[in-house]
Coordinates of C-alpha atoms and ligand atoms in Angstrom, one line a residue:
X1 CA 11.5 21.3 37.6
X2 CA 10.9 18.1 35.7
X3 CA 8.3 16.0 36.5
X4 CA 9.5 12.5 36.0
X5 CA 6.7 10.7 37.5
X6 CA 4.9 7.2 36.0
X7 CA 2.1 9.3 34.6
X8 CA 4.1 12.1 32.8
X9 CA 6.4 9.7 31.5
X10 CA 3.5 7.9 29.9
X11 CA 1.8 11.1 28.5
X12 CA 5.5 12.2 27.0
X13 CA 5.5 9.0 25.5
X14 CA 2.3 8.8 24.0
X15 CA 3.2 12.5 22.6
X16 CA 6.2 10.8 21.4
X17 CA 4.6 8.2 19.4
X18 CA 2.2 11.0 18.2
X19 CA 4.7 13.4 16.8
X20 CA 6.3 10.3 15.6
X21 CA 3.2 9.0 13.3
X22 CA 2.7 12.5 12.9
X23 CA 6.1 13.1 11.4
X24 CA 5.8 9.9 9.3
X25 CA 2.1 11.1 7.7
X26 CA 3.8 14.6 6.5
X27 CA 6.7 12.6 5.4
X28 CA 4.8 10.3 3.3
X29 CA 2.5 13.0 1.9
X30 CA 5.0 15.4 1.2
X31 CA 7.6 13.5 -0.1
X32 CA 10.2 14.8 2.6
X33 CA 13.0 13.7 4.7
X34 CA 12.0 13.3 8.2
X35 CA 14.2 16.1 10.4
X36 CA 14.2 15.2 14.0
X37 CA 15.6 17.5 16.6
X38 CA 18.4 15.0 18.0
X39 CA 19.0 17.8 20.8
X40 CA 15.1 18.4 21.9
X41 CA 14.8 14.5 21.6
X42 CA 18.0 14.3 24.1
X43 CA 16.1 16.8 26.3
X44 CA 13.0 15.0 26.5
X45 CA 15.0 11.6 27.3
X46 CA 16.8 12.8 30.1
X47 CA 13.5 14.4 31.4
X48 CA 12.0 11.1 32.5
X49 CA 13.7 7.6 33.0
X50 CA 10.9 5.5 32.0
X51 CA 11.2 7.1 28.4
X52 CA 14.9 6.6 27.7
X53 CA 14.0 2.6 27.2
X54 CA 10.7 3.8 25.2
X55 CA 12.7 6.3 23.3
X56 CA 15.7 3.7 22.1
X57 CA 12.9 1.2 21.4
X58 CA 11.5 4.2 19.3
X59 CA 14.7 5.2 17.7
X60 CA 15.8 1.8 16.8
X61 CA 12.3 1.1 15.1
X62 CA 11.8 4.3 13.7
X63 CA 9.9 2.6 10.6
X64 CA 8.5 -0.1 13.1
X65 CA 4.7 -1.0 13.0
X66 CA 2.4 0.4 15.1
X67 CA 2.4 -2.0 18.4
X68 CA -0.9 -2.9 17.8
X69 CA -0.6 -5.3 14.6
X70 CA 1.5 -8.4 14.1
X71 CA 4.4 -8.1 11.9
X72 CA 3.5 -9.1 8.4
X73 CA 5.3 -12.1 7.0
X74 CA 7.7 -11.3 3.9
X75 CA 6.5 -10.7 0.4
X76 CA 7.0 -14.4 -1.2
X77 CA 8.3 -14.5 -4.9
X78 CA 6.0 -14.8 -7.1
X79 CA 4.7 -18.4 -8.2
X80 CA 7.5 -19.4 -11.4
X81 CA 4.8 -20.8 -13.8
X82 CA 1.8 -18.6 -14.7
X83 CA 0.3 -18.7 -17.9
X84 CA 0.0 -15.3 -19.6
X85 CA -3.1 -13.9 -20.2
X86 CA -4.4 -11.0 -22.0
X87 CA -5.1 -7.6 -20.2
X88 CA -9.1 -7.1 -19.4
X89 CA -10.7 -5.5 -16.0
X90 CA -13.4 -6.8 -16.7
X91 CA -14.1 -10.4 -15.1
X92 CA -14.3 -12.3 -18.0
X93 CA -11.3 -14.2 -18.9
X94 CA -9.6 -16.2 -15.9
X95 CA -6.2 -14.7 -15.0
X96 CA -2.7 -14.3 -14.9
X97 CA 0.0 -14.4 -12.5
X98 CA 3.9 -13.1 -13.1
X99 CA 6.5 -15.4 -13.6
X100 CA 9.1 -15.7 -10.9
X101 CA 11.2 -12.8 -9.8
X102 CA 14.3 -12.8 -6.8
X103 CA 12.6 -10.7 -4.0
X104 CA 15.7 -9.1 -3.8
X105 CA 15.7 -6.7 -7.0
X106 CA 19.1 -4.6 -7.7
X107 CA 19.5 -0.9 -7.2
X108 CA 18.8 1.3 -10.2
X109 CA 20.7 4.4 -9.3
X110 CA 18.8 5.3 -6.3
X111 CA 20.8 7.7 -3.9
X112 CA 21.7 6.1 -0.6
X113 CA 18.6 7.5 1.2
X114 CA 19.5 10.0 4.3
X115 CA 17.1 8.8 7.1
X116 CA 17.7 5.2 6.6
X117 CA 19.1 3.7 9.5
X118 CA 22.3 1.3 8.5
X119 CA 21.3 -2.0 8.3
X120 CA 22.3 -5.7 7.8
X121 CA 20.6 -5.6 4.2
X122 CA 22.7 -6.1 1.3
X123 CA 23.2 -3.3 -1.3
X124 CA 20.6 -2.3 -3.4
X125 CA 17.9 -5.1 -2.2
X126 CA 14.4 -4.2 -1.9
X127 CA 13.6 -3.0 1.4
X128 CA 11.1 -5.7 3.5
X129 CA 13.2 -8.1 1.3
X130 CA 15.6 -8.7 3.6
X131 CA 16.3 -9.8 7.6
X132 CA 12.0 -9.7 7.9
X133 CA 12.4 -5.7 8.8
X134 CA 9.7 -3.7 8.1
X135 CA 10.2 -0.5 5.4
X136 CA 8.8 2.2 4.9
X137 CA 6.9 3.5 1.8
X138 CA 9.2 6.4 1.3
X139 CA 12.1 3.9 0.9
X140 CA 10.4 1.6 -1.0
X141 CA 9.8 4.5 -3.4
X142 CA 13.2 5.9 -3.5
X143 CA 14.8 2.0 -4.3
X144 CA 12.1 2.0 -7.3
X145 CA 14.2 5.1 -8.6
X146 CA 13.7 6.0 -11.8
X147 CA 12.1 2.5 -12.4
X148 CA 13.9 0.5 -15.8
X149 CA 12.9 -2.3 -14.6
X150 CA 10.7 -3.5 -17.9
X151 CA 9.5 -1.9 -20.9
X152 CA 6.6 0.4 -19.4
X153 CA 9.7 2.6 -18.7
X154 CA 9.7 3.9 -22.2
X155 CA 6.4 4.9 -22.8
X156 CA 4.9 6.3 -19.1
X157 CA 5.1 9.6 -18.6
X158 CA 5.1 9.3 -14.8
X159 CA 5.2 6.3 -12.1
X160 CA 2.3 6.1 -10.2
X161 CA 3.5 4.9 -6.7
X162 CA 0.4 5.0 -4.3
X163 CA -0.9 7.1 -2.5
X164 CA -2.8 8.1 1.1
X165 CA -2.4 6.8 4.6
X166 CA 0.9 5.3 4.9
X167 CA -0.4 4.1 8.0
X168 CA -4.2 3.1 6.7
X169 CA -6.2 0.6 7.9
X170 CA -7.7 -0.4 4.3
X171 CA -5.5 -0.5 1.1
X172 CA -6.9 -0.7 -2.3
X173 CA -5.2 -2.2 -5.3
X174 CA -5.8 -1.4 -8.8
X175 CA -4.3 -2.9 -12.2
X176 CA -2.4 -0.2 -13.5
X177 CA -2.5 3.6 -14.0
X178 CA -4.0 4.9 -17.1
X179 CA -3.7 8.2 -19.3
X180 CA -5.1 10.4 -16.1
X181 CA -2.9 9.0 -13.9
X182 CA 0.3 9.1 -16.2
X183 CA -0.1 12.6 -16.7
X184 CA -0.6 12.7 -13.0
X185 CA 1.6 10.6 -11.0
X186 CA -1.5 9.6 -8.9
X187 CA -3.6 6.2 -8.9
X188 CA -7.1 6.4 -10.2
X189 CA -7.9 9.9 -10.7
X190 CA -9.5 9.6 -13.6
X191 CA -13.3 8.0 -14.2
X192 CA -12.9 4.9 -12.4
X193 CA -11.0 7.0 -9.9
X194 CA -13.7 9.3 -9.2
X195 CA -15.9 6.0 -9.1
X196 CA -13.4 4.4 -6.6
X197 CA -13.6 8.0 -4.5
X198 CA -17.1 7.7 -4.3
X199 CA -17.2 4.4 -2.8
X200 CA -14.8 5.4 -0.5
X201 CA -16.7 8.0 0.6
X202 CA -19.8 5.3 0.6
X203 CA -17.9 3.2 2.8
X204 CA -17.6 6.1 5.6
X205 CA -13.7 7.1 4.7
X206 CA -12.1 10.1 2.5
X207 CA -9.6 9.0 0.1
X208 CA -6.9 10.4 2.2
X209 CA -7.4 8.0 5.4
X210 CA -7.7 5.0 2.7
X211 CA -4.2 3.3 0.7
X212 CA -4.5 3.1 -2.9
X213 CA -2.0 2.0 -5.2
X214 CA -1.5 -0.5 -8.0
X215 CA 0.3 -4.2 -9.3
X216 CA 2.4 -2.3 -12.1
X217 CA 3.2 1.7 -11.8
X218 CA 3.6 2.7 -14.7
X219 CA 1.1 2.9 -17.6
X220 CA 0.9 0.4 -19.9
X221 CA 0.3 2.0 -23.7
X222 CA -3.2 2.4 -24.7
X223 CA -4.5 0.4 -21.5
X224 CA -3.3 -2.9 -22.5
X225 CA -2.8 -5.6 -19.9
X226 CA 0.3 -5.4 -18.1
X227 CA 2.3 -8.5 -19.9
X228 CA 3.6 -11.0 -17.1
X229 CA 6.8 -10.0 -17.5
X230 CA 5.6 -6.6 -16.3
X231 CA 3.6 -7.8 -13.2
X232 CA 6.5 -9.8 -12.5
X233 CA 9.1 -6.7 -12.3
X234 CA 6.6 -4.5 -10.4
X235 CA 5.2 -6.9 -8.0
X236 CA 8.0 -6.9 -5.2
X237 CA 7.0 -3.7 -4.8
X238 CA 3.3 -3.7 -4.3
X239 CA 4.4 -7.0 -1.5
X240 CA 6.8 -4.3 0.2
X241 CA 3.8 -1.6 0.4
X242 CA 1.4 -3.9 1.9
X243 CA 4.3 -5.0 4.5
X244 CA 5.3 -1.0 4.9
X245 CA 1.4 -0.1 5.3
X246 CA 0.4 -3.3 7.4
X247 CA -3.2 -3.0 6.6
X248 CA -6.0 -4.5 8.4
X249 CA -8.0 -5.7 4.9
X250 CA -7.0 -5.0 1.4
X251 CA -9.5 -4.8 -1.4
X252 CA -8.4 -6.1 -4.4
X253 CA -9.6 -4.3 -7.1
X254 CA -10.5 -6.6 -10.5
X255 CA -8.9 -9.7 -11.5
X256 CA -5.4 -8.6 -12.1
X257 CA -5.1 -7.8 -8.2
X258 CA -6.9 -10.3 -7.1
X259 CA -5.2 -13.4 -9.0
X260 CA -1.8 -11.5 -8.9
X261 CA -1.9 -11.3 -5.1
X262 CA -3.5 -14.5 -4.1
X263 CA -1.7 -16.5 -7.2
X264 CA -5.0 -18.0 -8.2
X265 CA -6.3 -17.6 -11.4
X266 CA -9.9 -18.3 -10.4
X267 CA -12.2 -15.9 -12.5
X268 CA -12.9 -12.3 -10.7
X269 CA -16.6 -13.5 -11.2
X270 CA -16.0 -16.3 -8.5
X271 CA -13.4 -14.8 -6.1
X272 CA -15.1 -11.8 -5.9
X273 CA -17.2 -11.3 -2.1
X274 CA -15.4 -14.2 -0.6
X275 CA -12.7 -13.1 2.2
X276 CA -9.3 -14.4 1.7
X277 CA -6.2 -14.2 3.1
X278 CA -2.8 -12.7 1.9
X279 CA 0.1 -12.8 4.0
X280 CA -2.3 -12.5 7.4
X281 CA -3.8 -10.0 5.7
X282 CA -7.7 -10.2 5.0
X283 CA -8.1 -9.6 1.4
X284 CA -11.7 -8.9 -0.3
X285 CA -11.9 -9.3 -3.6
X286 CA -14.2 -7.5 -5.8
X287 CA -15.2 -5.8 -9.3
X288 CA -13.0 -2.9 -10.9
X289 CA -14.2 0.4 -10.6
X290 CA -13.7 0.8 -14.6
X291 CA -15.7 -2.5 -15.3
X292 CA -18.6 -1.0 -12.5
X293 CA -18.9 1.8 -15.0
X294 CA -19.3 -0.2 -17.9
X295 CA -21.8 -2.9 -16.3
X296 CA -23.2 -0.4 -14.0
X297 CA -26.1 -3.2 -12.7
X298 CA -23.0 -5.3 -10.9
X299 CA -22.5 -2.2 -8.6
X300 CA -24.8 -3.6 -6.0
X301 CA -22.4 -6.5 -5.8
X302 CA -19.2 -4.4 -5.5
X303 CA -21.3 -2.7 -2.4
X304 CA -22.2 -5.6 -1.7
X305 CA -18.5 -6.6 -1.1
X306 CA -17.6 -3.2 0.7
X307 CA -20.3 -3.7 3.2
X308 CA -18.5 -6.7 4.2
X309 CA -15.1 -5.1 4.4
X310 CA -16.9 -2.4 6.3
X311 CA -18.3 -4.6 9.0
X312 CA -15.2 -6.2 9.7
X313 CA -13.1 -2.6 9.7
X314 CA -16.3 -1.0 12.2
X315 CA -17.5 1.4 9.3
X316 CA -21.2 3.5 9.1
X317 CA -21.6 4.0 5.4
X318 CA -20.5 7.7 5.1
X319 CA -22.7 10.8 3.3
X320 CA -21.3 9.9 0.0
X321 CA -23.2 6.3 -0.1
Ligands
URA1 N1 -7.2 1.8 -13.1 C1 -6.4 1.2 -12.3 O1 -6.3 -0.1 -12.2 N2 -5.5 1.9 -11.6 C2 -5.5 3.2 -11.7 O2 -4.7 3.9 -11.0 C3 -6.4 3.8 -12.6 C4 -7.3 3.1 -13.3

């Protein structure tokens, strides 16, 4: 007999949403297409009629945000007149920010992805672009393809897209991957990765509840600074995985992220430690792991700048500190 009273209506819908996230998480992690049971779903529809309007509001937004943060505003094109300014992660120079770029990017041989309900959008523009909806990362990844969008095509061995909680609560953007993460397809996994692990573990989380991803995905040679023209291609998408992910704070890791997403080319030296705001989004700025481990004495000012991110996220310092 099926109960179809207020209180197991809300409990099969709160499973719902569960499974849903659920579903999602293994999705994102393991790169695959979401399967859901259209017949079981049916089933469990018809077994309540509070959860027929919850279920079409689930179904129509399958990528929608959890209920409990605003809607992030669009990415905005970039700013159309940046000066250029040699690659360093340390914060000595003041810094760049790309040139202008249509949010709308064309396709580059992506497959029509499976999952992805039809929508208004035109063909081939980047997902969050368009119509204010809200992507996911696993789309944004597939329209990034097999990326030609600018030179660092030729010479990377693998993009690095992000990775983590697709649904995280704290995103961390780097510059660009280097030789570990090349060879990987993973952001910062080499020394200033295991740097950046270990403050995330300082800061009370494992790597895996965190976001971490990058401006430019793929590797510029030798470490140099992505050029403008490269931030400018590559952008768009880091925009679309902050609207995908919805974050509550983003730390912005070294000047390139910092003055790329809050198009100010204050030094890292200044912005760094002062809260700002990107898209609704809080945004900390602070040092780059890979300049911590050169000038090793400015790490109490990075923790500095994670304690504050921590006590606006709720955080005890974890047993890594
Ligand atoms: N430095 C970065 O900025 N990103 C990485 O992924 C690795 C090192």
């Amino acid at each position: 007999m099926i109960d179809d009273t207020p209180e197991a209506s809300q409990d099969l819908s709160a499973l719902l949403d569960d499974v849903r996230r659920h579903l999602l998480w293994q999705e994102e992690a393991a790169g695959r297409v979401l399967m859901i049971d259209a017949k079981a779903a049916l089933e469990l529809q018809r077994s309540a009629p509070s959860l027929r309007a919850r279920f079409a509001r689930t179904q129509g937004a399958a990528d929608a945000a959890p209920p409990a943060r605003p809607e992030a505003p669009l990415p905005r094109p970039p700013l159309a007149s940046q000066a250029p300014e040699p690659r360093s992660i340390g914060p000595e120079r003041p810094g760049p920010v790309a040139p202008a770029v249509a949010a709308g990017l064309p396709g580059h041989g992506v497959a029509a992805p499976a999952r992805v309900p039809p929508t208004s959008r035109p063909a081939g523009a980047l997902p969050g672009a368009a119509n204010g909806e809200r992507p996911t990362l696993d789309e944004i990844r597939r329209e990034l393809g097999d990326c030609q969008r600018c030179k660092l095509c030729s010479t990377r061995k693998n993009l690095v897209f992000g990775s983590g909680n697709p649904r995280a609560e704290l995103v961390f953007v780097g510059e660009g991957p280097g030789e570990h993460e090349d060879l990987q397809g993973v952001p910062f996994v080499g020394a200033a990765g295991d740097l950046l692990t270990k403050m995330i573990g300082a800061m009370g989380y494992r790597r895996d509840d965190v976001y971490i991803c990058n401006v430019v995905k793929c590797r510029p040679p030798g470490n140099r600074n992505p050029e403008p023209e490269e931030v400018a291609a590559c952008e768009p998408f880091l925009r679309a995985q902050l609207v995908a992910i919805q974050p509550k704070v983003v730390v912005a890791l070294g000047k390139f992220a910092a003055q790329t997403l809050l198009r100010d080319s204050t030094p890292i030296t200044r912005l760094r430690g002062n809260w700002r705001t990107y898209e609704g989004i809080q945004l900390m700025p602070t040092f780059h792991p890979a300049y911590l481990l050169r000038s090793p004495a400015e790490k109490r000012k990075a923790w500095e700048d994670l304690q504050a991110v921590m006590k606006v996220l709720g955080k005890q310092p974890g047993s890594r500190a």
